[in-house]
Amino acid sequence: MTRNVVPLIKKALLINPPTGICFRDGRCQGSIELLTVQPERIPLELAYMAAIIQGKGITTHLRDFPIERATWGDVERELTEYIPDLLVVNVGSPTVDYDLSVCKLAKRINPNMVTIAKGAHFDIFDMESLEKFPYLDLVIRHEVEAGMRDLLEKEDLELIPGITFRDKSNKIVKNPNRKLFKNIDSLPFPARNLLKNHLYRRPDTGESLTVVMTSKGCPYNCVFCLAGELSDYNLIVRNPFRVVDELEECAKKYHIRNFFFYADTFTLKKDWVISLCEEIIRRNLKIRWAANSRVDTLDEDRVRVMQKSGCEVIGFGIESGRQEILDKSKKGITLENSENAIRLCKKYGIKSYMLFMIGFPWETREHIEDTVNFAIKLNGDFADFNVVYPYPGTEMYKIAKELNLFDEGELCGHDISRSMQRTLYLTTDELAELRKYAIRRFYLRPGYLVKKLTQIRSPLEFKNYFAKGYHILKDIVLKK
């Protein structure tokens, strides 16, 4: 037996460390600051974990240091003044070394503090991370909400699936994997009472925005994505009435009426989508929301009711303008699917956010040129062109490693906007320039600029669009 001291804690601190405004939850990892139109999102998994800890009567702080524009000095001040018994760190592969440096600081302030890290990185590099960072006590490999609940309730660490930890003798112990946690409706609502909700805003209107989980998982096996791997290729949806209860709480308690629906495949189950949207309409919530969708799971029935319930933006993983690249990446869509999805959005007045990837192992300059041309042909409202990043645990990681297309030591410090993986024909420097070229060609079209100007509804929106356009030029297109 390895005694679990977590149930004895009195004070907990959960943090996004000050290593950049990044995606760190689930499949999404990387800098938001180097993308074109992504809003800053609450640390949703941390907020769920914080709610579970609060539910045990434990004093809990949740700090999103990057969104607070805080420094390492602020982290040290929080640790010194609050002196928690438990520290939970949100970690992403692109920032892992920087993120976990906080554990050393925490142990210097309180040697008895329990340090826990969560993140998809640990599904592969759990043992290596504990060996590399001696001040880290334990990692939760995935299903972090269920893992946190067990850590608060079970006395023996060896009986908790899905964790890797350091025992009293400093031996690293890896427990069996946790089975997929399906009862997501049993989770409390995220602990928004601990967040500075006013700091999370829409990039266009500046209004407060929050994230609501509507489902978990994905049944598809795209070679570049973690979503299927993390969910054993299952999709688990929340009860639509439970989702709308949370939306209603956000509107009434926190005065938030703008939402991003967190789901890897929001539109996959047609009846569920329609049921959720009809309940939003029935309660007359008058909210505005965005979600991600595959291009092949959208039809007129779904789009019509989504628009009526307040959907303003749909994000699509279109990925490539070449069918052969889509096929090799196992995306399972056609170029015609993408054309139909964007056409439906235009018909119902929903903005489309198109996500493309460049730098697949098999890509040449001509392939990428075709992708840029396809983006312009589709003429959606927004686009991002991200470089392929070999997330540990994906098939892409294995393919690129076998082809010797990246240096594993560079996983930290690079992400979907900062290339570390070559193709068989292009260097990382060439990919970086091609990304800038793609963004420039899409956004600096005179017709596109005129269209965007005519859609602006207020001076504040004009100001925000101008600031975002300046950011795209200065920090993405022109930056050396």
Coordinates of C-alpha atoms in Angstrom, one line a residue:
M1 CA 0.0 0.0 0.0
T2 CA 1.1 3.5 -0.8
R3 CA -0.6 6.0 1.5
N4 CA -2.5 8.8 -0.3
V5 CA -2.2 12.1 1.6
V6 CA -4.4 14.1 -0.8
P7 CA -7.6 13.4 1.3
L8 CA -5.9 15.2 4.2
I9 CA -5.3 18.5 2.4
K10 CA -6.9 21.7 3.7
K11 CA -5.9 24.1 0.9
A12 CA -5.6 23.5 -2.9
L13 CA -4.2 25.7 -5.6
L14 CA -4.8 24.9 -9.3
I15 CA -2.9 26.9 -11.9
N16 CA -2.2 27.7 -15.5
P17 CA 1.5 28.6 -15.2
P18 CA 2.6 31.9 -16.8
T19 CA 4.2 30.3 -19.8
G20 CA 1.9 31.9 -22.5
I21 CA -1.8 32.0 -23.3
C22 CA -2.2 28.5 -24.6
F23 CA -4.6 25.7 -25.2
R24 CA -3.8 23.0 -22.6
D25 CA -7.0 20.9 -22.4
G26 CA -7.4 17.6 -24.3
R27 CA -6.3 17.6 -27.9
C28 CA -5.8 21.3 -28.0
Q29 CA -2.3 22.3 -27.1
G30 CA -0.4 25.4 -28.2
S31 CA -0.2 29.2 -28.2
I32 CA -3.5 31.1 -28.8
E33 CA -1.5 34.3 -29.2
L34 CA -0.1 33.2 -32.6
L35 CA -3.5 32.2 -34.0
T36 CA -5.6 34.7 -35.9
V37 CA -9.1 34.8 -34.3
Q38 CA -9.2 32.3 -31.4
P39 CA -10.7 33.6 -28.2
E40 CA -9.0 33.1 -24.8
R41 CA -10.7 30.2 -23.1
I42 CA -11.1 29.3 -19.4
P43 CA -9.0 26.3 -18.2
L44 CA -12.0 24.1 -18.3
E45 CA -10.5 20.9 -17.0
L46 CA -8.9 22.8 -14.1
A47 CA -12.3 24.4 -13.4
Y48 CA -13.9 20.9 -13.2
M49 CA -11.2 19.7 -10.9
A50 CA -11.5 22.7 -8.7
A51 CA -15.3 22.2 -8.4
I52 CA -14.7 18.6 -7.3
I53 CA -12.2 19.7 -4.7
Q54 CA -14.5 22.5 -3.4
G55 CA -17.2 19.9 -3.1
K56 CA -15.1 18.2 -0.4
G57 CA -15.1 21.4 1.7
I58 CA -11.5 22.2 0.8
T59 CA -10.4 25.8 0.5
T60 CA -9.5 26.2 -3.2
H61 CA -7.8 28.8 -5.4
L62 CA -7.8 28.7 -9.2
R63 CA -5.4 31.0 -11.0
D64 CA -5.0 31.4 -14.7
F65 CA -1.8 33.4 -14.6
P66 CA -1.3 34.0 -18.3
I67 CA -4.8 35.5 -18.8
E68 CA -4.1 37.7 -15.7
R69 CA -0.9 38.8 -17.4
A70 CA 0.9 37.7 -14.3
T71 CA 4.6 36.8 -13.8
W72 CA 6.6 34.2 -12.0
G73 CA 6.9 36.7 -9.2
D74 CA 3.1 36.6 -8.9
V75 CA 3.2 32.8 -8.7
E76 CA 5.8 32.9 -5.9
R77 CA 3.7 35.5 -4.1
E78 CA 0.5 33.3 -4.3
L79 CA 2.4 30.2 -3.1
T80 CA 4.1 32.1 -0.2
E81 CA 1.0 33.9 1.0
Y82 CA -1.6 31.2 0.5
I83 CA 0.7 28.2 1.3
P84 CA -1.4 25.4 -0.3
D85 CA -1.1 21.7 0.7
L86 CA -1.8 20.7 -2.9
L87 CA -0.7 22.2 -6.2
V88 CA -2.2 21.1 -9.5
V89 CA -0.4 22.3 -12.7
N90 CA -2.0 22.4 -16.1
V91 CA 0.6 21.2 -18.7
G92 CA 0.9 21.2 -22.5
S93 CA 3.6 19.4 -24.5
P94 CA 4.8 22.6 -26.2
T95 CA 5.5 24.2 -22.8
V96 CA 6.0 21.2 -20.5
D97 CA 9.5 22.1 -19.3
Y98 CA 8.5 25.6 -18.4
D99 CA 5.2 24.6 -16.9
L100 CA 6.7 22.0 -14.5
S101 CA 9.4 24.4 -13.2
V102 CA 6.8 25.6 -10.8
C103 CA 7.0 22.4 -8.8
K104 CA 10.6 23.2 -7.7
L105 CA 9.4 26.6 -6.6
A106 CA 6.5 25.1 -4.7
K107 CA 8.7 22.6 -2.8
R108 CA 11.1 25.3 -1.9
I109 CA 8.3 27.2 -0.2
N110 CA 6.6 24.2 1.3
P111 CA 8.5 20.8 1.1
N112 CA 5.4 18.9 2.1
M113 CA 3.2 20.4 -0.7
V114 CA 1.8 17.6 -3.0
T115 CA 2.5 18.5 -6.6
I116 CA 0.3 17.1 -9.3
A117 CA 0.4 17.7 -13.1
K118 CA -2.3 16.9 -15.7
G119 CA -2.2 17.0 -19.5
A120 CA -2.2 14.8 -22.5
H121 CA 1.6 14.9 -22.5
F122 CA 1.6 12.4 -19.7
D123 CA -0.3 9.7 -21.6
I124 CA 3.1 9.0 -23.2
F125 CA 5.8 10.7 -21.2
D126 CA 4.6 10.1 -17.6
M127 CA 7.6 8.1 -16.4
E128 CA 10.1 10.3 -18.2
S129 CA 8.5 13.5 -16.7
L130 CA 8.7 12.2 -13.2
E131 CA 12.3 11.2 -13.7
K132 CA 13.2 14.6 -15.2
F133 CA 11.4 16.7 -12.6
P134 CA 12.1 15.3 -9.1
Y135 CA 9.9 17.9 -7.5
L136 CA 6.8 16.5 -9.3
D137 CA 5.0 13.9 -7.1
L138 CA 2.2 12.6 -9.4
V139 CA 0.6 12.9 -12.8
I140 CA -2.9 12.2 -13.9
R141 CA -2.7 10.6 -17.4
H142 CA -6.2 11.4 -18.6
E143 CA -9.8 11.4 -17.4
V144 CA -8.6 14.1 -15.0
E145 CA -12.0 14.7 -13.4
A146 CA -12.4 11.1 -12.3
G147 CA -8.7 10.9 -11.3
M148 CA -9.1 13.9 -9.0
R149 CA -12.2 12.5 -7.4
D150 CA -10.4 9.2 -6.7
L151 CA -7.4 11.1 -5.2
L152 CA -9.7 12.8 -2.8
E153 CA -11.5 9.7 -1.7
K154 CA -9.2 6.7 -1.8
E155 CA -6.5 6.0 0.8
D156 CA -4.2 3.8 -1.4
L157 CA -2.5 5.4 -4.4
E158 CA -2.0 1.9 -5.9
L159 CA -5.8 1.5 -6.2
I160 CA -6.3 4.6 -8.4
P161 CA -6.2 3.9 -12.1
G162 CA -4.7 6.3 -14.6
I163 CA -2.0 7.9 -12.4
T164 CA 1.7 7.6 -12.2
F165 CA 3.4 8.6 -9.0
R166 CA 6.5 8.6 -6.8
D167 CA 6.3 6.4 -3.7
K168 CA 8.0 6.9 -0.4
S169 CA 11.1 5.2 -1.6
N170 CA 11.2 7.6 -4.6
K171 CA 10.3 4.7 -6.9
I172 CA 8.1 5.7 -9.9
V173 CA 5.0 3.6 -10.1
K174 CA 2.6 3.5 -13.1
N175 CA -0.9 2.3 -12.4
P176 CA -3.0 0.6 -15.1
N177 CA -5.0 2.9 -17.4
R178 CA -8.3 4.2 -16.3
K179 CA -11.4 3.1 -18.3
L180 CA -13.2 5.8 -20.2
F181 CA -15.3 7.9 -17.8
K182 CA -18.7 7.9 -19.3
N183 CA -20.9 9.4 -16.5
I184 CA -20.0 13.1 -17.4
D185 CA -23.5 14.2 -16.2
S186 CA -22.4 13.4 -12.7
L187 CA -19.8 16.1 -12.7
P188 CA -20.5 19.4 -10.9
F189 CA -20.5 22.5 -13.0
P190 CA -17.0 24.1 -13.4
A191 CA -15.9 26.3 -10.6
R192 CA -16.5 29.7 -12.4
N193 CA -16.8 31.3 -9.0
L194 CA -13.0 31.0 -8.7
L195 CA -12.2 32.5 -12.2
K196 CA -11.9 36.1 -13.2
N197 CA -14.6 35.6 -15.8
H198 CA -14.4 39.2 -17.1
L199 CA -11.0 38.5 -18.6
Y200 CA -12.3 36.0 -21.1
R201 CA -13.8 37.9 -24.0
R202 CA -15.0 37.6 -27.6
P203 CA -12.3 38.9 -29.9
D204 CA -14.8 40.9 -31.9
T205 CA -17.3 42.5 -29.5
G206 CA -15.3 42.3 -26.3
E207 CA -18.2 40.7 -24.4
S208 CA -17.6 38.1 -21.7
L209 CA -17.3 34.5 -23.0
T210 CA -17.0 31.2 -21.3
V211 CA -16.6 27.6 -22.4
V212 CA -19.2 24.9 -21.8
M213 CA -18.4 21.2 -22.4
T214 CA -21.2 19.6 -24.4
S215 CA -19.5 16.2 -25.2
K216 CA -16.2 14.4 -24.8
G217 CA -14.3 12.3 -27.3
C218 CA -14.3 11.5 -31.0
P219 CA -14.7 8.2 -33.0
Y220 CA -12.5 9.3 -35.9
N221 CA -8.8 8.4 -36.3
C222 CA -7.2 11.4 -38.0
V223 CA -3.4 10.8 -37.8
F224 CA -2.6 14.2 -36.4
C225 CA -5.2 14.5 -33.6
L226 CA -5.3 13.3 -30.0
A227 CA -9.1 13.4 -29.6
G228 CA -9.7 9.8 -30.6
E229 CA -6.7 8.4 -28.7
L230 CA -7.8 10.2 -25.5
S231 CA -11.3 8.8 -25.7
D232 CA -10.7 5.3 -27.0
Y233 CA -12.5 6.5 -30.1
N234 CA -15.8 7.0 -28.3
L235 CA -18.2 10.0 -28.2
I236 CA -20.0 10.7 -25.0
V237 CA -22.6 13.5 -25.0
R238 CA -24.0 15.3 -22.0
N239 CA -27.7 15.3 -21.3
P240 CA -28.9 18.3 -23.3
F241 CA -31.0 19.6 -20.5
R242 CA -28.0 19.5 -18.2
V243 CA -26.0 21.5 -20.7
V244 CA -28.8 24.1 -20.9
D245 CA -29.0 24.3 -17.1
E246 CA -25.3 25.3 -17.1
L247 CA -25.9 27.9 -19.8
E248 CA -28.8 29.3 -17.8
E249 CA -26.6 29.5 -14.6
C250 CA -23.9 31.3 -16.6
A251 CA -26.4 33.8 -17.9
K252 CA -28.2 34.5 -14.6
K253 CA -25.4 34.1 -12.0
Y254 CA -22.4 35.3 -14.0
H255 CA -24.1 37.5 -16.6
I256 CA -22.4 35.7 -19.5
R257 CA -24.3 35.2 -22.7
N258 CA -21.5 34.3 -25.1
F259 CA -20.3 30.7 -25.2
F260 CA -17.9 28.3 -26.9
F261 CA -19.3 24.8 -26.9
Y262 CA -16.4 22.5 -26.2
A263 CA -16.8 19.3 -28.2
D264 CA -14.5 17.6 -30.6
T265 CA -17.4 16.6 -32.9
F266 CA -20.4 18.8 -31.8
T267 CA -22.7 18.0 -34.8
L268 CA -22.1 14.2 -35.0
K269 CA -25.4 13.1 -33.4
K270 CA -28.2 14.9 -35.2
D271 CA -31.1 14.2 -32.8
W272 CA -29.0 15.3 -29.9
V273 CA -27.9 18.6 -31.6
I274 CA -31.6 19.4 -32.4
S275 CA -32.7 18.5 -28.9
L276 CA -30.1 20.8 -27.3
C277 CA -30.8 23.7 -29.6
E278 CA -34.6 23.4 -29.2
E279 CA -34.2 23.5 -25.4
I280 CA -32.1 26.7 -25.7
I281 CA -34.9 28.2 -27.8
R282 CA -37.7 26.9 -25.4
R283 CA -36.0 28.6 -22.4
N284 CA -35.6 31.8 -24.4
L285 CA -32.0 32.2 -23.2
K286 CA -31.1 34.6 -26.0
I287 CA -27.4 33.5 -26.0
R288 CA -24.8 33.6 -28.8
W289 CA -22.5 30.6 -29.2
A290 CA -19.8 28.9 -31.4
A291 CA -18.8 25.3 -31.8
N292 CA -16.5 23.1 -33.9
S293 CA -17.9 20.7 -36.5
R294 CA -16.7 18.2 -39.0
V295 CA -17.7 19.3 -42.5
D296 CA -19.4 15.9 -43.2
T297 CA -21.7 16.0 -40.2
L298 CA -23.6 19.2 -41.1
D299 CA -26.9 19.4 -43.0
E300 CA -29.7 21.8 -43.4
D301 CA -31.8 20.6 -40.5
R302 CA -28.9 21.0 -38.0
V303 CA -27.7 24.3 -39.3
R304 CA -31.2 25.8 -39.3
V305 CA -31.9 25.0 -35.6
M306 CA -28.4 25.9 -34.6
Q307 CA -28.7 29.4 -36.1
K308 CA -32.2 29.8 -34.5
S309 CA -30.7 29.0 -31.1
G310 CA -28.0 31.6 -31.3
C311 CA -25.1 29.9 -33.2
E312 CA -22.9 32.6 -34.7
V313 CA -19.7 30.8 -35.7
I314 CA -18.8 27.2 -36.6
G315 CA -15.2 26.1 -36.8
F316 CA -14.3 23.4 -39.4
G317 CA -11.2 21.3 -39.6
I318 CA -10.8 21.4 -43.4
E319 CA -7.1 20.7 -43.2
S320 CA -6.0 20.5 -46.9
G321 CA -7.0 21.5 -50.4
R322 CA -5.7 18.2 -51.8
Q323 CA -7.7 15.1 -51.5
E324 CA -4.7 12.8 -51.5
I325 CA -3.4 14.6 -48.3
L326 CA -6.8 14.3 -46.7
D327 CA -6.8 10.6 -47.5
K328 CA -3.3 10.0 -46.2
S329 CA -4.1 11.8 -43.0
K330 CA -7.2 9.6 -42.5
K331 CA -9.4 12.7 -42.2
G332 CA -12.3 10.9 -43.8
I333 CA -13.8 13.9 -45.7
T334 CA -13.8 15.2 -49.3
L335 CA -13.3 18.6 -50.7
E336 CA -16.9 18.6 -51.7
N337 CA -17.9 18.1 -48.0
S338 CA -16.0 21.3 -47.2
E339 CA -17.7 23.2 -50.0
N340 CA -21.1 22.1 -48.8
A341 CA -20.5 23.0 -45.2
I342 CA -19.3 26.6 -46.0
R343 CA -22.2 27.0 -48.4
L344 CA -24.7 26.1 -45.6
C345 CA -23.1 28.6 -43.3
K346 CA -23.4 31.4 -45.8
K347 CA -27.1 30.5 -46.5
Y348 CA -28.0 30.8 -42.8
G349 CA -25.8 33.7 -41.9
I350 CA -23.4 31.8 -39.7
K351 CA -19.7 32.8 -39.8
S352 CA -17.3 30.0 -40.7
Y353 CA -13.8 29.6 -39.2
M354 CA -11.7 27.4 -41.4
L355 CA -8.8 25.5 -40.0
F356 CA -6.1 24.3 -42.3
M357 CA -2.9 22.4 -41.7
I358 CA 0.4 22.6 -43.6
G359 CA 3.5 20.4 -43.2
F360 CA 2.2 16.9 -43.5
P361 CA 5.1 14.6 -44.2
W362 CA 4.1 14.0 -47.8
E363 CA 3.5 17.7 -48.7
T364 CA 5.4 19.8 -51.3
R365 CA 5.2 23.5 -51.9
E366 CA 2.6 22.8 -54.6
H367 CA 0.3 20.9 -52.1
I368 CA 0.4 23.9 -49.8
E369 CA -0.3 26.3 -52.6
D370 CA -3.4 24.2 -53.5
T371 CA -4.5 24.5 -49.8
V372 CA -4.2 28.3 -49.9
N373 CA -6.1 28.5 -53.2
F374 CA -8.8 26.2 -51.8
A375 CA -9.2 28.4 -48.7
I376 CA -9.6 31.5 -51.0
K377 CA -12.1 29.6 -53.2
L378 CA -14.2 28.6 -50.2
N379 CA -14.1 32.3 -49.0
G380 CA -15.2 31.6 -45.4
D381 CA -15.2 34.3 -42.8
F382 CA -11.9 33.4 -41.0
A383 CA -9.1 31.0 -41.5
D384 CA -6.0 29.7 -39.7
F385 CA -3.2 27.9 -41.3
N386 CA -1.4 25.8 -38.6
V387 CA 1.7 23.7 -39.0
V388 CA 1.6 20.0 -38.2
Y389 CA 2.8 19.3 -34.7
P390 CA 3.7 15.6 -33.8
Y391 CA 1.7 15.3 -30.6
P392 CA 3.0 12.4 -28.5
G393 CA 0.4 9.6 -28.7
T394 CA -0.8 10.3 -32.3
E395 CA -0.1 8.3 -35.4
M396 CA 1.6 11.4 -36.8
Y397 CA 4.1 11.3 -34.0
K398 CA 5.0 7.7 -35.0
I399 CA 5.1 8.5 -38.8
A400 CA 7.2 11.5 -38.4
K401 CA 9.6 9.8 -36.0
E402 CA 10.1 6.9 -38.4
L403 CA 10.8 9.3 -41.2
N404 CA 13.2 11.3 -38.9
L405 CA 11.3 14.5 -39.6
F406 CA 11.8 16.1 -36.1
D407 CA 14.0 16.2 -33.1
E408 CA 12.1 14.9 -30.0
G409 CA 14.1 17.3 -27.8
E410 CA 12.3 20.2 -29.6
L411 CA 8.7 19.1 -28.6
C412 CA 8.9 21.8 -25.9
G413 CA 9.1 25.3 -27.4
H414 CA 7.2 24.5 -30.6
D415 CA 3.5 24.1 -31.4
I416 CA 0.9 24.4 -34.2
S417 CA 2.1 27.9 -35.0
R418 CA 5.8 27.3 -34.6
S419 CA 7.1 24.5 -36.8
M420 CA 9.4 21.8 -35.6
Q421 CA 8.5 19.0 -38.0
R422 CA 9.9 19.0 -41.5
T423 CA 8.2 17.4 -44.5
L424 CA 10.1 15.1 -46.9
Y425 CA 10.5 18.1 -49.2
L426 CA 10.3 21.3 -47.0
T427 CA 12.4 22.6 -44.1
T428 CA 10.8 24.1 -40.9
D429 CA 12.0 27.5 -42.0
E430 CA 10.2 27.1 -45.3
L431 CA 7.0 25.9 -43.6
A432 CA 7.2 29.0 -41.3
E433 CA 7.3 31.3 -44.3
L434 CA 4.6 29.4 -46.1
R435 CA 2.3 29.8 -43.1
K436 CA 2.9 33.6 -43.2
Y437 CA 2.3 33.5 -46.9
A438 CA -1.0 31.7 -46.5
I439 CA -2.3 34.1 -43.8
R440 CA -1.3 37.0 -45.9
R441 CA -2.9 35.8 -49.1
F442 CA -6.2 35.0 -47.3
Y443 CA -6.6 38.1 -45.1
L444 CA -5.1 40.8 -47.3
R445 CA -7.5 40.4 -50.3
P446 CA -9.1 43.7 -51.1
G447 CA -12.6 42.1 -51.5
Y448 CA -12.2 40.3 -48.1
L449 CA -11.3 43.5 -46.3
V450 CA -14.2 45.4 -47.8
K451 CA -16.6 42.6 -46.8
K452 CA -15.3 42.6 -43.2
L453 CA -15.6 46.4 -42.9
T454 CA -19.3 46.3 -44.1
Q455 CA -20.1 43.7 -41.4
I456 CA -18.8 45.8 -38.5
R457 CA -21.7 46.8 -36.2
S458 CA -20.2 49.2 -33.7
P459 CA -17.1 51.5 -33.0
L460 CA -15.9 48.9 -30.4
E461 CA -16.1 46.1 -32.9
F462 CA -14.2 48.2 -35.4
K463 CA -11.5 48.9 -32.7
N464 CA -11.3 45.1 -31.9
Y465 CA -11.0 44.1 -35.6
F466 CA -8.4 46.8 -36.2
A467 CA -6.4 45.5 -33.1
K468 CA -6.7 41.9 -34.3
G469 CA -5.6 42.9 -37.9
Y470 CA -2.6 44.8 -36.5
H471 CA -1.7 41.7 -34.4
I472 CA -1.9 39.4 -37.4
L473 CA 0.4 41.7 -39.4
K474 CA 2.9 42.5 -36.7
D475 CA 3.2 39.3 -34.7
I476 CA 2.4 36.6 -37.4
V477 CA 2.9 37.8 -40.9
L478 CA 5.8 40.3 -40.5
K479 CA 7.6 38.8 -37.5
K480 CA 11.0 37.3 -38.3

